[in-house]
Short mmCIF file of C-alpha atoms in Angstrom, two decimals:
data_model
loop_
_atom_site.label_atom_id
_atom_site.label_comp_id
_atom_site.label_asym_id
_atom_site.label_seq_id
_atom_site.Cartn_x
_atom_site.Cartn_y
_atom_site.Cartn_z
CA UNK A 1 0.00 0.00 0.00
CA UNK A 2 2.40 3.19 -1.41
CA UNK A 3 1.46 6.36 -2.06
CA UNK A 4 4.54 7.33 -4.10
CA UNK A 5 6.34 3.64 -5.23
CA UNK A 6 9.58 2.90 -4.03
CA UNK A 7 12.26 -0.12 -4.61
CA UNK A 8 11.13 -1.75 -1.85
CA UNK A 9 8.84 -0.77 1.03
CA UNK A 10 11.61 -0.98 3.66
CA UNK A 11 10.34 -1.77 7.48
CA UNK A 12 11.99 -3.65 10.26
CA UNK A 13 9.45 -6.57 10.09
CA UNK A 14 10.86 -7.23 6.30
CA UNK A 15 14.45 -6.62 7.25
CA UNK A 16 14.47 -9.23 9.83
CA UNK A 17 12.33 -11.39 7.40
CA UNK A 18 15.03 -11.24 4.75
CA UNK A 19 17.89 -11.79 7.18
CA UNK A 20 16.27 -15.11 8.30
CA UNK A 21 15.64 -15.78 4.67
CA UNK A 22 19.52 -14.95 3.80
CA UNK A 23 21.15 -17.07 6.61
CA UNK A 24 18.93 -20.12 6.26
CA UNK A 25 20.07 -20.01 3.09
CA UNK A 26 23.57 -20.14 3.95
CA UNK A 27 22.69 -22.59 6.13
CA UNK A 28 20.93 -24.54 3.30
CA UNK A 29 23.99 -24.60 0.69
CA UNK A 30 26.36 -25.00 3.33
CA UNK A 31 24.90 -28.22 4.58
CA UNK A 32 24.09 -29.49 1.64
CA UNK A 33 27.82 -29.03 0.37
CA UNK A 34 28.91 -31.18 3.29
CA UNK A 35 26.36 -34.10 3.03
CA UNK A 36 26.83 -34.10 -0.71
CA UNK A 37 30.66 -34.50 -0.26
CA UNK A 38 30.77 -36.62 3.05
CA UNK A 39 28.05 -39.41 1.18
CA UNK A 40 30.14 -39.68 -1.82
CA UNK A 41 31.12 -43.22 -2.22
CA UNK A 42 35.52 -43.73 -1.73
CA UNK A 43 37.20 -42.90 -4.91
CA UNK A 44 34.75 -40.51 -6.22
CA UNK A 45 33.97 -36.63 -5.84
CA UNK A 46 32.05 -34.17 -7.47
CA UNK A 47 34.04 -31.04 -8.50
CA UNK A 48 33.24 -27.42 -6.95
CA UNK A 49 31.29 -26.44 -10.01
CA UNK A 50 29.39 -29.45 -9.78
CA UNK A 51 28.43 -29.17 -6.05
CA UNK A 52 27.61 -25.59 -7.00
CA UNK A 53 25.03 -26.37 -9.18
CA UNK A 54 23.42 -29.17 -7.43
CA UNK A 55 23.64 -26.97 -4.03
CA UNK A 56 21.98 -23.98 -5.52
CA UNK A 57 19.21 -25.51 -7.78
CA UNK A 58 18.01 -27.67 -4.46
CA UNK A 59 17.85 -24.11 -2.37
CA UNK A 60 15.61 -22.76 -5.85
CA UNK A 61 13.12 -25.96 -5.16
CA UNK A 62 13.28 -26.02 -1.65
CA UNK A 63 12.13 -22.26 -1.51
CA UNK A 64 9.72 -22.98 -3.95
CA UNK A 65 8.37 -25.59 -2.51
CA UNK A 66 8.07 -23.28 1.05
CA UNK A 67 6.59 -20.54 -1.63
CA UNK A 68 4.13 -22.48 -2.21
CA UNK A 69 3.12 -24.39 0.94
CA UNK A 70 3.02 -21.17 2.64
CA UNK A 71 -0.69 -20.10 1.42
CA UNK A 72 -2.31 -23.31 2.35
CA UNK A 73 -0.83 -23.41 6.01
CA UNK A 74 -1.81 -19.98 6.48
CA UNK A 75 -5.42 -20.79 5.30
CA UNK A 76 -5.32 -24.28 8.20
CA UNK A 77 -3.61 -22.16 10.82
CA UNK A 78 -3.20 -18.34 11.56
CA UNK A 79 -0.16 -18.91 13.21
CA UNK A 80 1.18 -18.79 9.25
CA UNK A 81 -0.22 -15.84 8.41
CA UNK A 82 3.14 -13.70 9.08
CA UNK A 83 5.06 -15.82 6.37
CA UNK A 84 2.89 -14.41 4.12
CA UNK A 85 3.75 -10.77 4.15
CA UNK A 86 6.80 -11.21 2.37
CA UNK A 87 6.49 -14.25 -0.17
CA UNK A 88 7.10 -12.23 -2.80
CA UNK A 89 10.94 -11.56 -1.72
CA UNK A 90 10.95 -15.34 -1.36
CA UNK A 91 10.28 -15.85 -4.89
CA UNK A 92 12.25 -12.98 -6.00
CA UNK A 93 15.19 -15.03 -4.44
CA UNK A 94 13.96 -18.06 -5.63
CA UNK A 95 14.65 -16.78 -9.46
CA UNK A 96 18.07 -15.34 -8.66
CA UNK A 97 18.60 -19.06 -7.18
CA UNK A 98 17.15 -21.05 -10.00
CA UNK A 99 19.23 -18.16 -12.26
CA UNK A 100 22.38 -19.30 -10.92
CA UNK A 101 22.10 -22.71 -10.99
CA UNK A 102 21.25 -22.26 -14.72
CA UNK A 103 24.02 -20.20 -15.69
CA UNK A 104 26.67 -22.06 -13.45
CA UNK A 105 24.98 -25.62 -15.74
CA UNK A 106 25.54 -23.74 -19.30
CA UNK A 107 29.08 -22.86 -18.76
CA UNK A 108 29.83 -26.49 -17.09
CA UNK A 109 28.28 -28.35 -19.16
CA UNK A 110 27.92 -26.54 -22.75
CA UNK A 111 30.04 -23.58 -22.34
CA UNK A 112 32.94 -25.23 -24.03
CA UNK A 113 30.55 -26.54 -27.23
CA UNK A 114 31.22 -24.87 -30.86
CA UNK A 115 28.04 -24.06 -30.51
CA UNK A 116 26.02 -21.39 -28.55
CA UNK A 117 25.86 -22.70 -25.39
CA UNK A 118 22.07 -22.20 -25.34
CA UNK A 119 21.35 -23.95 -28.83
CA UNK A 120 23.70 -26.48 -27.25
CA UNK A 121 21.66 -26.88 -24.43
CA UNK A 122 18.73 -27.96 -26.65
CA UNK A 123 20.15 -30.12 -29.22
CA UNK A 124 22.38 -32.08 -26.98
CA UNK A 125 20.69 -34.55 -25.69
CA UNK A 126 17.98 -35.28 -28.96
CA UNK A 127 15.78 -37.31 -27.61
CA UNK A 128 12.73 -35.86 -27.06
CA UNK A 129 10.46 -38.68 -28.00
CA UNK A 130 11.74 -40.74 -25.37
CA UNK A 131 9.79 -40.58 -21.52
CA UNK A 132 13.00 -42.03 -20.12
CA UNK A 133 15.88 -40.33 -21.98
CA UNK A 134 14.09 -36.65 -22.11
CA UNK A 135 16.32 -33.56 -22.16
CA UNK A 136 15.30 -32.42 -18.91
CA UNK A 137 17.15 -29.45 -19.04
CA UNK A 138 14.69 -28.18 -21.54
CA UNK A 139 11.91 -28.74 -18.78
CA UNK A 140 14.12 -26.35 -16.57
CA UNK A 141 14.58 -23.88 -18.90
CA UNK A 142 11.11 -23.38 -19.62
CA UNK A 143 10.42 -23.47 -16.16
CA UNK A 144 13.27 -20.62 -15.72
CA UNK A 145 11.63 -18.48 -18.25
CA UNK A 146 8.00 -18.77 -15.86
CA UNK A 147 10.00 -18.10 -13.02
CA UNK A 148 11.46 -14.42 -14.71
CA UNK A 149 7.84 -13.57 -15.73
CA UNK A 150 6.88 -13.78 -12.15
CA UNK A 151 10.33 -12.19 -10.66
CA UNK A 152 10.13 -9.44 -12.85
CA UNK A 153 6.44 -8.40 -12.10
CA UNK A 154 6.38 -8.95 -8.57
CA UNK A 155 6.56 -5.14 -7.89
CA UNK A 156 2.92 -3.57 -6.69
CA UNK A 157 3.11 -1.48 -9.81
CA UNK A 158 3.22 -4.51 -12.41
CA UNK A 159 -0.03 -5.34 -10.62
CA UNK A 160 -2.20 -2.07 -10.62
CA UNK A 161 -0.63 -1.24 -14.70
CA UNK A 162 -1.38 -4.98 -15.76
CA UNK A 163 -4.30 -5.39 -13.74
CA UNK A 164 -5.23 -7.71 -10.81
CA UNK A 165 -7.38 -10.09 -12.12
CA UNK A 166 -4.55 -11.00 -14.74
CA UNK A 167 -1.31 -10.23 -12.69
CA UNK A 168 -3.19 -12.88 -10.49
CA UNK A 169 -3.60 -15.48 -13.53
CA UNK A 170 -0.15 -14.26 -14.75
CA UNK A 171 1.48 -15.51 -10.88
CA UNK A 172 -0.47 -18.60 -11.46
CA UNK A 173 2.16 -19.70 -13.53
CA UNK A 174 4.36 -21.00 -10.30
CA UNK A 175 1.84 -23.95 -10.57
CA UNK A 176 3.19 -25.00 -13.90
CA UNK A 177 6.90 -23.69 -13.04
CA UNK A 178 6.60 -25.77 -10.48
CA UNK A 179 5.48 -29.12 -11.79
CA UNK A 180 7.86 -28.54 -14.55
CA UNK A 181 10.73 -28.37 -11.77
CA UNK A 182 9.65 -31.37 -10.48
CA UNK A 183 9.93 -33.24 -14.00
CA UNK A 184 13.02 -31.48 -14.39
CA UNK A 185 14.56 -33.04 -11.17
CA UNK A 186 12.99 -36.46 -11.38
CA UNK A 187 13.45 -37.35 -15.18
CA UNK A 188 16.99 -35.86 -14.35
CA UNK A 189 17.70 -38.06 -11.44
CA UNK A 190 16.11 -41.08 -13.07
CA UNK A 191 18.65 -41.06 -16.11
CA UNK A 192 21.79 -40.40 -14.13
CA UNK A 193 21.14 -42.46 -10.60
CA UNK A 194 19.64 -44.88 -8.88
CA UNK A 195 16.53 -43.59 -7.67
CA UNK A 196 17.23 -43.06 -4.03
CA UNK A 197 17.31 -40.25 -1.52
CA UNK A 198 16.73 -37.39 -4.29
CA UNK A 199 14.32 -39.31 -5.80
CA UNK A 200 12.67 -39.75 -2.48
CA UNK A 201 12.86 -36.00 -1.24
CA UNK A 202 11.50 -34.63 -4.43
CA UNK A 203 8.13 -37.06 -4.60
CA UNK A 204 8.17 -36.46 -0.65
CA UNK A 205 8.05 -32.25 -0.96
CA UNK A 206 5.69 -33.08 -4.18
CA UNK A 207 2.65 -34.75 -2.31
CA UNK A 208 3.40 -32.64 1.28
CA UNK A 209 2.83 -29.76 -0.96
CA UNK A 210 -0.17 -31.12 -2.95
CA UNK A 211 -1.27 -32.54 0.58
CA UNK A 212 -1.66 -28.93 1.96
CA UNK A 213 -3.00 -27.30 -1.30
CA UNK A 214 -6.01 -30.24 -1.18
CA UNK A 215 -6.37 -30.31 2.59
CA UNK A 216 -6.77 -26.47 3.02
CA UNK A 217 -9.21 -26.38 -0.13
CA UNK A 218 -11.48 -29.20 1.68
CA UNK A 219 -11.30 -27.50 5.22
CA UNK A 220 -12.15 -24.47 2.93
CA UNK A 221 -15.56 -25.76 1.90
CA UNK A 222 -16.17 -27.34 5.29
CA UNK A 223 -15.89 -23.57 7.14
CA UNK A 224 -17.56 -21.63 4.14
CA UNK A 225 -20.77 -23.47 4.59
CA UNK A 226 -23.12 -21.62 2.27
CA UNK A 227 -25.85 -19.18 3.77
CA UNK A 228 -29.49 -19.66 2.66
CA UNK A 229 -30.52 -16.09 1.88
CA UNK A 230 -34.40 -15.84 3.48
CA UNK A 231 -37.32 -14.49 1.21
CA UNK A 232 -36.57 -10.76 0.82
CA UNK A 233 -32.86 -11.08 0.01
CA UNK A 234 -31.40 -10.30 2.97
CA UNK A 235 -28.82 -13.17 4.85
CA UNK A 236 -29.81 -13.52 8.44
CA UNK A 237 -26.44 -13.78 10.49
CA UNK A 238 -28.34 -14.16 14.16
CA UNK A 239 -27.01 -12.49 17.50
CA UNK A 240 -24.35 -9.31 16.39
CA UNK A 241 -22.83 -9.72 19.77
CA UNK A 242 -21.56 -13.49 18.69
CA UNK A 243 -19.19 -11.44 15.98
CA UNK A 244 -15.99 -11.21 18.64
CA UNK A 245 -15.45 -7.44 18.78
CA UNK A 246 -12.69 -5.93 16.44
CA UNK A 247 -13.15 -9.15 14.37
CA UNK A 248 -15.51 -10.81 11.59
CA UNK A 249 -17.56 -13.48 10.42
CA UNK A 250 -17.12 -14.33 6.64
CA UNK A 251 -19.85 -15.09 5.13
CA UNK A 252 -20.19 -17.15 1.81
CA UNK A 253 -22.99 -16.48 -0.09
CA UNK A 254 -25.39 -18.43 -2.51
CA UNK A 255 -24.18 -16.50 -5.36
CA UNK A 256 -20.12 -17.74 -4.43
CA UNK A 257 -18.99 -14.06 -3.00
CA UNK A 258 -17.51 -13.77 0.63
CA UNK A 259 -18.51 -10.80 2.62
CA UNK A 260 -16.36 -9.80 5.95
CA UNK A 261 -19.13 -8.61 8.68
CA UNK A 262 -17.32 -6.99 10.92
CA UNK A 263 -17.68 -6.08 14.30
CA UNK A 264 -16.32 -2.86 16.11
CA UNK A 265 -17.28 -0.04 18.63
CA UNK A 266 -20.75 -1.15 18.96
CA UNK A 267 -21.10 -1.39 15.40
CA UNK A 268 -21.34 -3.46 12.42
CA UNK A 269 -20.35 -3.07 8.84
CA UNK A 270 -20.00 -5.35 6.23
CA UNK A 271 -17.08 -5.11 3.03
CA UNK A 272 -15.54 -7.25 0.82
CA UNK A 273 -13.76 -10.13 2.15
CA UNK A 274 -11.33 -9.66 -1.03
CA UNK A 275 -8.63 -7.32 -0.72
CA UNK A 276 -7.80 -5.33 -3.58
CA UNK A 277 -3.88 -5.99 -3.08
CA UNK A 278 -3.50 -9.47 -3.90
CA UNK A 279 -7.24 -11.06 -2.57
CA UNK A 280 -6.15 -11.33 1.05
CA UNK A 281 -8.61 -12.31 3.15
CA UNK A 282 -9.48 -9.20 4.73
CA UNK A 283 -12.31 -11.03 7.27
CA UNK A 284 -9.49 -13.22 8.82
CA UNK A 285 -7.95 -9.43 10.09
CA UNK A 286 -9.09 -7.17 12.37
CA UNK A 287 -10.12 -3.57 12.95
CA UNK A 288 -7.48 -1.84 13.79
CA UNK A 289 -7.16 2.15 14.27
CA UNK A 290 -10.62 2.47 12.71
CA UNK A 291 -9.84 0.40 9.51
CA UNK A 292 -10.14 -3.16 8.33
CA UNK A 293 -6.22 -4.42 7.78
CA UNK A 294 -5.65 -7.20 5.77
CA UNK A 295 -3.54 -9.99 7.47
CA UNK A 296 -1.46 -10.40 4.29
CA UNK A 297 0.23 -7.40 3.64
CA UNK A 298 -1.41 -4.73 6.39
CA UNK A 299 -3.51 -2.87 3.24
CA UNK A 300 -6.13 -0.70 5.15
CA UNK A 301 -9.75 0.07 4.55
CA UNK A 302 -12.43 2.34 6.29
CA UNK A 303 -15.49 -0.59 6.76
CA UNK A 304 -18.34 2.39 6.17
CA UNK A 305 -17.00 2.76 2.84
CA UNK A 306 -14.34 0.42 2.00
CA UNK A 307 -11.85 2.98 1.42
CA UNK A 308 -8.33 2.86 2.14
CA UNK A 309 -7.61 6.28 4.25
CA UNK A 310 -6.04 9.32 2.44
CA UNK A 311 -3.38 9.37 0.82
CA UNK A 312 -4.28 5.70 -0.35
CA UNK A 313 -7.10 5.75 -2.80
CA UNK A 314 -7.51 1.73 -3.20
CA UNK A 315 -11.83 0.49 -2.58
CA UNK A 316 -13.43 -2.54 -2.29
CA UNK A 317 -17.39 -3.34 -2.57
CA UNK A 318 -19.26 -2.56 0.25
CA UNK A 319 -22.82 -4.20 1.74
CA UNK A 320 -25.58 -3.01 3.00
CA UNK A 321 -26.50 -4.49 7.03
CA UNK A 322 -29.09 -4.02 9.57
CA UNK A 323 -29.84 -5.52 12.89
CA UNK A 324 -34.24 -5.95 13.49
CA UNK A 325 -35.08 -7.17 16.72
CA UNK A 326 -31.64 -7.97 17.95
CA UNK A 327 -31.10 -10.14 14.75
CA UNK A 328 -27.98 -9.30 12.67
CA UNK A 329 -28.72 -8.91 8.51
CA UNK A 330 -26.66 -8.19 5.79
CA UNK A 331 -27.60 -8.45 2.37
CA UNK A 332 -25.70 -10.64 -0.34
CA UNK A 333 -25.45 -7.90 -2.93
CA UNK A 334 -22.13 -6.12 -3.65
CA UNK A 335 -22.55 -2.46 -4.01
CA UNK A 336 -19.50 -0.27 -5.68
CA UNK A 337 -16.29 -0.05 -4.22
CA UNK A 338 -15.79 2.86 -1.89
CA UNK A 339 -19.60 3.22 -1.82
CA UNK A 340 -20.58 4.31 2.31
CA UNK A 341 -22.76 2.48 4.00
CA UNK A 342 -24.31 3.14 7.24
CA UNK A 343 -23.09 0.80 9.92
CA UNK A 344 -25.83 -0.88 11.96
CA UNK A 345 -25.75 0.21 15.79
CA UNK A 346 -25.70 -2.57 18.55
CA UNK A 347 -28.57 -1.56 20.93
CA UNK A 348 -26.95 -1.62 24.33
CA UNK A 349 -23.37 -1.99 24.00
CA UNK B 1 15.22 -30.50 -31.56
CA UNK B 2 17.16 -29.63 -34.42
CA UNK B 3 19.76 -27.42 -34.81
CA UNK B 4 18.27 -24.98 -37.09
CA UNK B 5 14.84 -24.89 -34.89
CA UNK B 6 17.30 -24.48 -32.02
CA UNK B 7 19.00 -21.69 -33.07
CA UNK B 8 15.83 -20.02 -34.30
CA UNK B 9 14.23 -20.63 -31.15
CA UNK B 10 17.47 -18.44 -29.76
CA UNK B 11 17.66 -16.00 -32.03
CA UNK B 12 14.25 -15.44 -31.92
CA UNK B 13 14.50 -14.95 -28.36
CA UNK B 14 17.09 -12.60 -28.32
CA UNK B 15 15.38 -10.36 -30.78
CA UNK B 16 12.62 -10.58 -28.00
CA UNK B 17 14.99 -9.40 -25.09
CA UNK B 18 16.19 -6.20 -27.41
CA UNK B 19 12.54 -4.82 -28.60
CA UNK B 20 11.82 -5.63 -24.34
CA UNK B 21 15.31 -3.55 -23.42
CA UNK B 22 13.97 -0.52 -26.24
CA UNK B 23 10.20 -0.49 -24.88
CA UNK B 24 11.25 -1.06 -21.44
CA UNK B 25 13.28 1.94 -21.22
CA UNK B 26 10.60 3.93 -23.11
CA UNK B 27 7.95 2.41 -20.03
CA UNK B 28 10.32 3.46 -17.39
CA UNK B 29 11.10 6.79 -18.54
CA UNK B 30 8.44 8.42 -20.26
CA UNK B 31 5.19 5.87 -19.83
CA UNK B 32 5.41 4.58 -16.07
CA UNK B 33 4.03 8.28 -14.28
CA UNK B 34 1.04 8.60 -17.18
CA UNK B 35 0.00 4.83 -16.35
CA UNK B 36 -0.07 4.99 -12.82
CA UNK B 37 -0.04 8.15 -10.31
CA UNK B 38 2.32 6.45 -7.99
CA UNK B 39 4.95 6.34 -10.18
CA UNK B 40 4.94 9.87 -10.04
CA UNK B 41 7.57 11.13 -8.35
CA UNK B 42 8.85 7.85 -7.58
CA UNK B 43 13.09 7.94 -7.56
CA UNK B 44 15.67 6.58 -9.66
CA UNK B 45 15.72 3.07 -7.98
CA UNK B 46 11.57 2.28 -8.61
CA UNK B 47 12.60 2.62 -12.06
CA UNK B 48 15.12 0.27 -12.09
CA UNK B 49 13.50 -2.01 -10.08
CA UNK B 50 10.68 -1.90 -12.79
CA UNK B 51 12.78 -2.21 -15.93
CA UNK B 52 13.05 -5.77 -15.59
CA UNK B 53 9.41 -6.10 -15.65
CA UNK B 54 8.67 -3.55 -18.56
CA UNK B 55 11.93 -5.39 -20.49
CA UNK B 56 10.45 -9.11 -19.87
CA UNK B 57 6.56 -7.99 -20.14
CA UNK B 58 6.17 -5.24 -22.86
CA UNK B 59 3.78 -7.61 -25.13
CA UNK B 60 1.46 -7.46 -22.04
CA UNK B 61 1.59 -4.05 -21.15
CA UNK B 62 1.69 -3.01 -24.76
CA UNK B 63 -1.12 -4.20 -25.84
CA UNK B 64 -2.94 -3.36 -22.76
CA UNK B 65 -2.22 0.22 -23.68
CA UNK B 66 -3.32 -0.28 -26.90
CA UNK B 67 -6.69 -2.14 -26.26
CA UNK B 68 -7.34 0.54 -23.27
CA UNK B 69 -8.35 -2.38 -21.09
CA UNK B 70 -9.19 -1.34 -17.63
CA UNK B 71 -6.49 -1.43 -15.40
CA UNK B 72 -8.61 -1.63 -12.20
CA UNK B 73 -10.86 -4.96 -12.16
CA UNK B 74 -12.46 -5.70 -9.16
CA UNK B 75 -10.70 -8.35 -6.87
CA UNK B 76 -11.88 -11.55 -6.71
CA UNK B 77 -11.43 -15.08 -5.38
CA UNK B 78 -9.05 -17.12 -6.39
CA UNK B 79 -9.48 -20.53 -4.84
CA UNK B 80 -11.70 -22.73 -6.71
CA UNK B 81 -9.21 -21.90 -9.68
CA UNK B 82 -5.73 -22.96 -7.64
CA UNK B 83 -8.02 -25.85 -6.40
CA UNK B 84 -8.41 -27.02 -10.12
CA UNK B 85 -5.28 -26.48 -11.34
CA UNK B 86 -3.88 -28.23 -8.58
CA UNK B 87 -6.26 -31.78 -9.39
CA UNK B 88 -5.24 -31.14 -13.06
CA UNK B 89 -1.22 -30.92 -12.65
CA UNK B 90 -1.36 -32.87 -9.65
CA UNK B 91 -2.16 -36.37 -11.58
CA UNK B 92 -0.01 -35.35 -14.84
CA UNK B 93 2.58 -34.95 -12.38
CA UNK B 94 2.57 -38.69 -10.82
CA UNK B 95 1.73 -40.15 -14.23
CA UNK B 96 4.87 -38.90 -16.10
CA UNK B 97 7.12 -40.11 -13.31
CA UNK B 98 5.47 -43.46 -12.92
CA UNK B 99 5.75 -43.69 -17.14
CA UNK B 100 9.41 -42.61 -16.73
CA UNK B 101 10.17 -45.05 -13.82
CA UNK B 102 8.67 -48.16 -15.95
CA UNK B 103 10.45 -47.38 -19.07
CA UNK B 104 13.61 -46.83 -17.39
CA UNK B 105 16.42 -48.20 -19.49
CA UNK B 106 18.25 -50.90 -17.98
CA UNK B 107 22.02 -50.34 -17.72
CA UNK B 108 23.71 -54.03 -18.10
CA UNK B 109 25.96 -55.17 -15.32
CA UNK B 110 29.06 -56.27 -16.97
CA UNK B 111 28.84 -59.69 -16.20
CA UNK B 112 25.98 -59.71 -18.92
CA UNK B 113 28.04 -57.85 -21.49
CA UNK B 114 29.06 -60.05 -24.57
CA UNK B 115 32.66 -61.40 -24.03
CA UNK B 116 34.16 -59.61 -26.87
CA UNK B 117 33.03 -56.15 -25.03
CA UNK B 118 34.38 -57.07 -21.87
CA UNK B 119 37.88 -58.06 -23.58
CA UNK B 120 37.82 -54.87 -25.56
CA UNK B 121 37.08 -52.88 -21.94
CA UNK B 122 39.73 -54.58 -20.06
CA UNK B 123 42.42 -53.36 -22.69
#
C-alpha cells in the first residue's frame, strides 16, 4: 500500500524477514555441500562447479516448494499468516537461485561446445520422443523463463498497470513452473542415478505440498458453509454480539462471494472479504485504528466505505447491514467499491 | 530439436529481449508516471527495479495500452481456480514419473556384457 512507489517498502518486520531468509540459506547450501561431499562413495567426488550447481538448484526448489506451501498453512492455521507478508521476496530469491544454478549448468556443461551454449543446451541430448531419456534441461529452462515472468512483475506497480485479475492469472504460472521443476529433477535423477534419496525427497516435498493445497481447499468448503438467503434477500447472520469485537464473520454467499461482517465499537459493517492488493482475506484481520487491515500485507480500509484512508485511494465493494429485533442482517449484494454504507448500531453496548 | 529450430528458437529470443530492453526503457522513462499516479515522483531506484518487468513484459503491457483495457478490475477469489489447477497438474505430475520409472532403461551389469566387449574394456 504506497502512495509514491519505491524499490522496496523498507520496514523492520521485512528486514528481519530477509535476514532469516539470507542465513537459512547459507545454512541450506552449506549443509548441503557437506552431506553431498561426506556421502560420496571412496574414490569418487564431485568437482566445486558441480556441487555448486546441485547446491543452488536444491535451495531454488526447496524455496519454492516453502513458496508455495506457505498459502495453504496460512489458510489451516493463523499462526502462518506472518510468512505471508513477504512471499514475494521469497520468490524474488527463488529466481536469482534457480538463475544461478542455470548459468553455473551452461558454462559447465555446454560452455565449451562450438556451438552457442544455449542452442547447445537444446540439441544435446535429442531425444525428445523418449519418456525415459528426455532432455530435462529443456523442462528447466522453460520453467526458468515462468519463473522471470513472475520475478520481474512482482513489484505492486506490475499489478495495478497490468491489472489484478490477470497479474493474479499471470502468478499462477508458479503452478506449472513448479510441476515442470519437479519433471526437471525427477526425469533428471532417473537417467543419471539410482533412484534413491533425491528421488525420495522430491516425490516427498511433491505430495506434502499437494497434501496442503487439497487439505486447506477441503477445510475451505467445510468452514464456508453456504448461507441460505431468506425471502426478501437479505442473509440472516443471528445475535451481532456473537461477531468477537474488532473481528468478523465471513460469510459465503449463494451467489459464491464472501462478505467480511465486521464487528467494532458497537457497530457493524460489512465489506468485501477480497482485498484489492493481492485477494487477502481481509475477514481473517481485524479492525485496527478504525480500519479493516488485511492480514497479508497490512492494506487498510475504512469498513463504512471500503476505502483505504487518504493518501491511499484503493476500494473494495461494500454491503448493505441491519440488525431488526436484535437479529444481525446483511444483504448478499455487492454495491460499488468505496460506496458508504451506514453501519448498523448494537442496541446496548 | 534440431539445430536450425534451435538456433531459431534463440535468435528469436534474443530479438525478443532487445525490442523488451527498447520499450522497457521507453515504459520506465516516459510511460510509467502517465500509467499509474504512484509512479509519479517515484526515484531513480523504482525505475530500475521496474525495468526488468517492462523489459520481460512489454507484449502485455503493450497491448494493454493499446486495447485501453481497464487497469482496475475488481478483486476476486481465487481458490476454486488454484483448487483445479492443482487436481489437473497434480495427476499429470505422478503419471509422467510413474511412465518414466517403468520405461527406465536398464544399464547391463558387466557380467551380462558379450565377451568380446568385456575383452575390448579390459584393454
Amino acid at each position: 500500500m504506497s502512495h509514491v512507489y519505491k524499490a522496496i517498502d523498507w520496514n523492520r518486520f521485512k528486514r528481519r524477514y530477509d535476514l532469516v531468509l539470507a542465513l537459512g540459506l547459507l545454512a541450506f547450501l552449506g549443509a548441503f555441500m557437506a552431506l553431498s561431499i561426506a556421502a560420496q562413495p571412496p574414490g569418487q567426488s564431485f568437482t566445486p562447479m558441480q556441487l555448486a550447481i546441485r547446491a543452488f538448484g536444491a535451495a531454488a526448489f526447496l524455496l519454492l516448494n516453502i513458496i508455495l506451501a506457505i498459502g495453504p498453512l496460512a489458510r489451516l492455521s493463523k499462526r502462518f499468516i506472518p510468512l505471508l507478508y513477504n512471499r514475494r521476496h521469497l520468490g524474488v530469491v527463488c529466481f536469482v537461485l534457480a538463475l544461478i544454478h542455470g548459468v553455473l549448468n551452461l558454462l559447465w556443461y555446454q560452455g565449451f561446445s562450438a556451438l552457442n551454449p544455449l542452442v547447445a543446451l537444446f540439441v544435446s541430448n535429442p531425444r525428445y520422443t523418449s519418456i525415459a531419456g528426455f532432455p530435462f534441461e529443456s523442462l528447466g529452462f522453460a520453467a526458468l523463463v515462468i519463473l522471470a515472468f513472475l520475478a520481474v512483475s512482482s513489484h505492486d506497480y506490475w499489478q495495478k498497470v497490468l491489472g489484478s485479475s490477470f497479474w493474479k492469472v499471470l502468478h499462477m504460472g508458479i503452478y506449472f513452473a513448479y510441476a515442470l521443476l519437479v519433471l526437471h529433477i525427477l526425469l533428471g535423477v532417473v537417467q543419471e542415478e539410482k533412484p534413491g534419496l533425491y528421488f525420495a525427497a522430491v516425490a516427498g516435498a511433491f505430495l506434502l505440498v499437494s497434501g496442503l493445497h487439497f487439505a486447506s481447499a477441503l477445510i475451505g468448503r467445510v468452514r464456508d458453509k453456504k448461507v441460505q438467503s431468506s425471502l426478501d434477500g437479505w442473509i440472516n447472520l443471528g445475535d451481532p454480539a456473537a461477531i468477537p469485537d474488532t473481528r468478523a464473520r465471513i460469510v459465503h454467499t449463494e451467489e459464491g462471494q464472501r462478505i467480511a461482517v465486521f464487528r467494532y465499537d458497537g457497530k457493524i459493517s460489512a465489506v468485501s472479504n477480497v482485498c484489492a492488493h493481492q485477494n487477502g482475506p481481509l475477514g481473517e484481520g481485524r479492525v485496527t485504528d478504525g480500519c479493516v487491515t488485511c492480514p497479508w500485507h497490512g492494506w487498510q480500509y475504512r469498513p463504512e466505505d471500503g476505502r483505504s484512508p487518504p493518501p491511499y485511494n484503493e476500494m473494495i465493494p461494500t454491503y448493505r447491514v441491519q440488525i431488526d429485533n436484535g437479529i444481525l442482517y446483511v444483504h448478499p449484494q455487492s454495491l460499488a467499491p468505496g460506496t458508504p454504507t451506514p453501519p448498523a448500531v448494537i442496541e446496548g453496548s | 530439436m534440431s539445430l536450425a529450430f534451435a538456433h531459431a528458437f534463440i535468435a528469436a529470443l534474443t530479438f525478443y529481449l532487445i525490442l523488451g530492453a527498447v520499450f522497457g526503457l521507453t515504459h520506465v522513462v516516459f510511460l510509467a508516471p502517465r500509467l499509474d499516479a504512484g509512479a509519479k515522483g517515484s526515484g531513480f531506484w523504482f525505475r530500475v527495479m521496474i525495468f526488468p518487468g517492462a523489459a520481460v513484459l512489454w507484449p502485455l503491457w503493450l497491448f494493454g495500452l493499446i486495447l485501453r483495457r481497464a487497469r482496475q478490475s475488481p478483486p476476486k477469489p481465487w481458490r476454486r481456480l488454484h483448487l483445479r489447477l492443482w487436481v489437473v497438474l497434480a495427476p499429470l505430475i505422478v503419471l509422467s514419473l510413474m511412465l518414466s520409472l517403468m520405461v527406465r532403461p536398464v544399464i547391463p551389469k558387466n557380467d551380462t556384457l558379450p565377451a568380446a566387449l568385456l575383452e575390448r574394456a579390459d584393454d
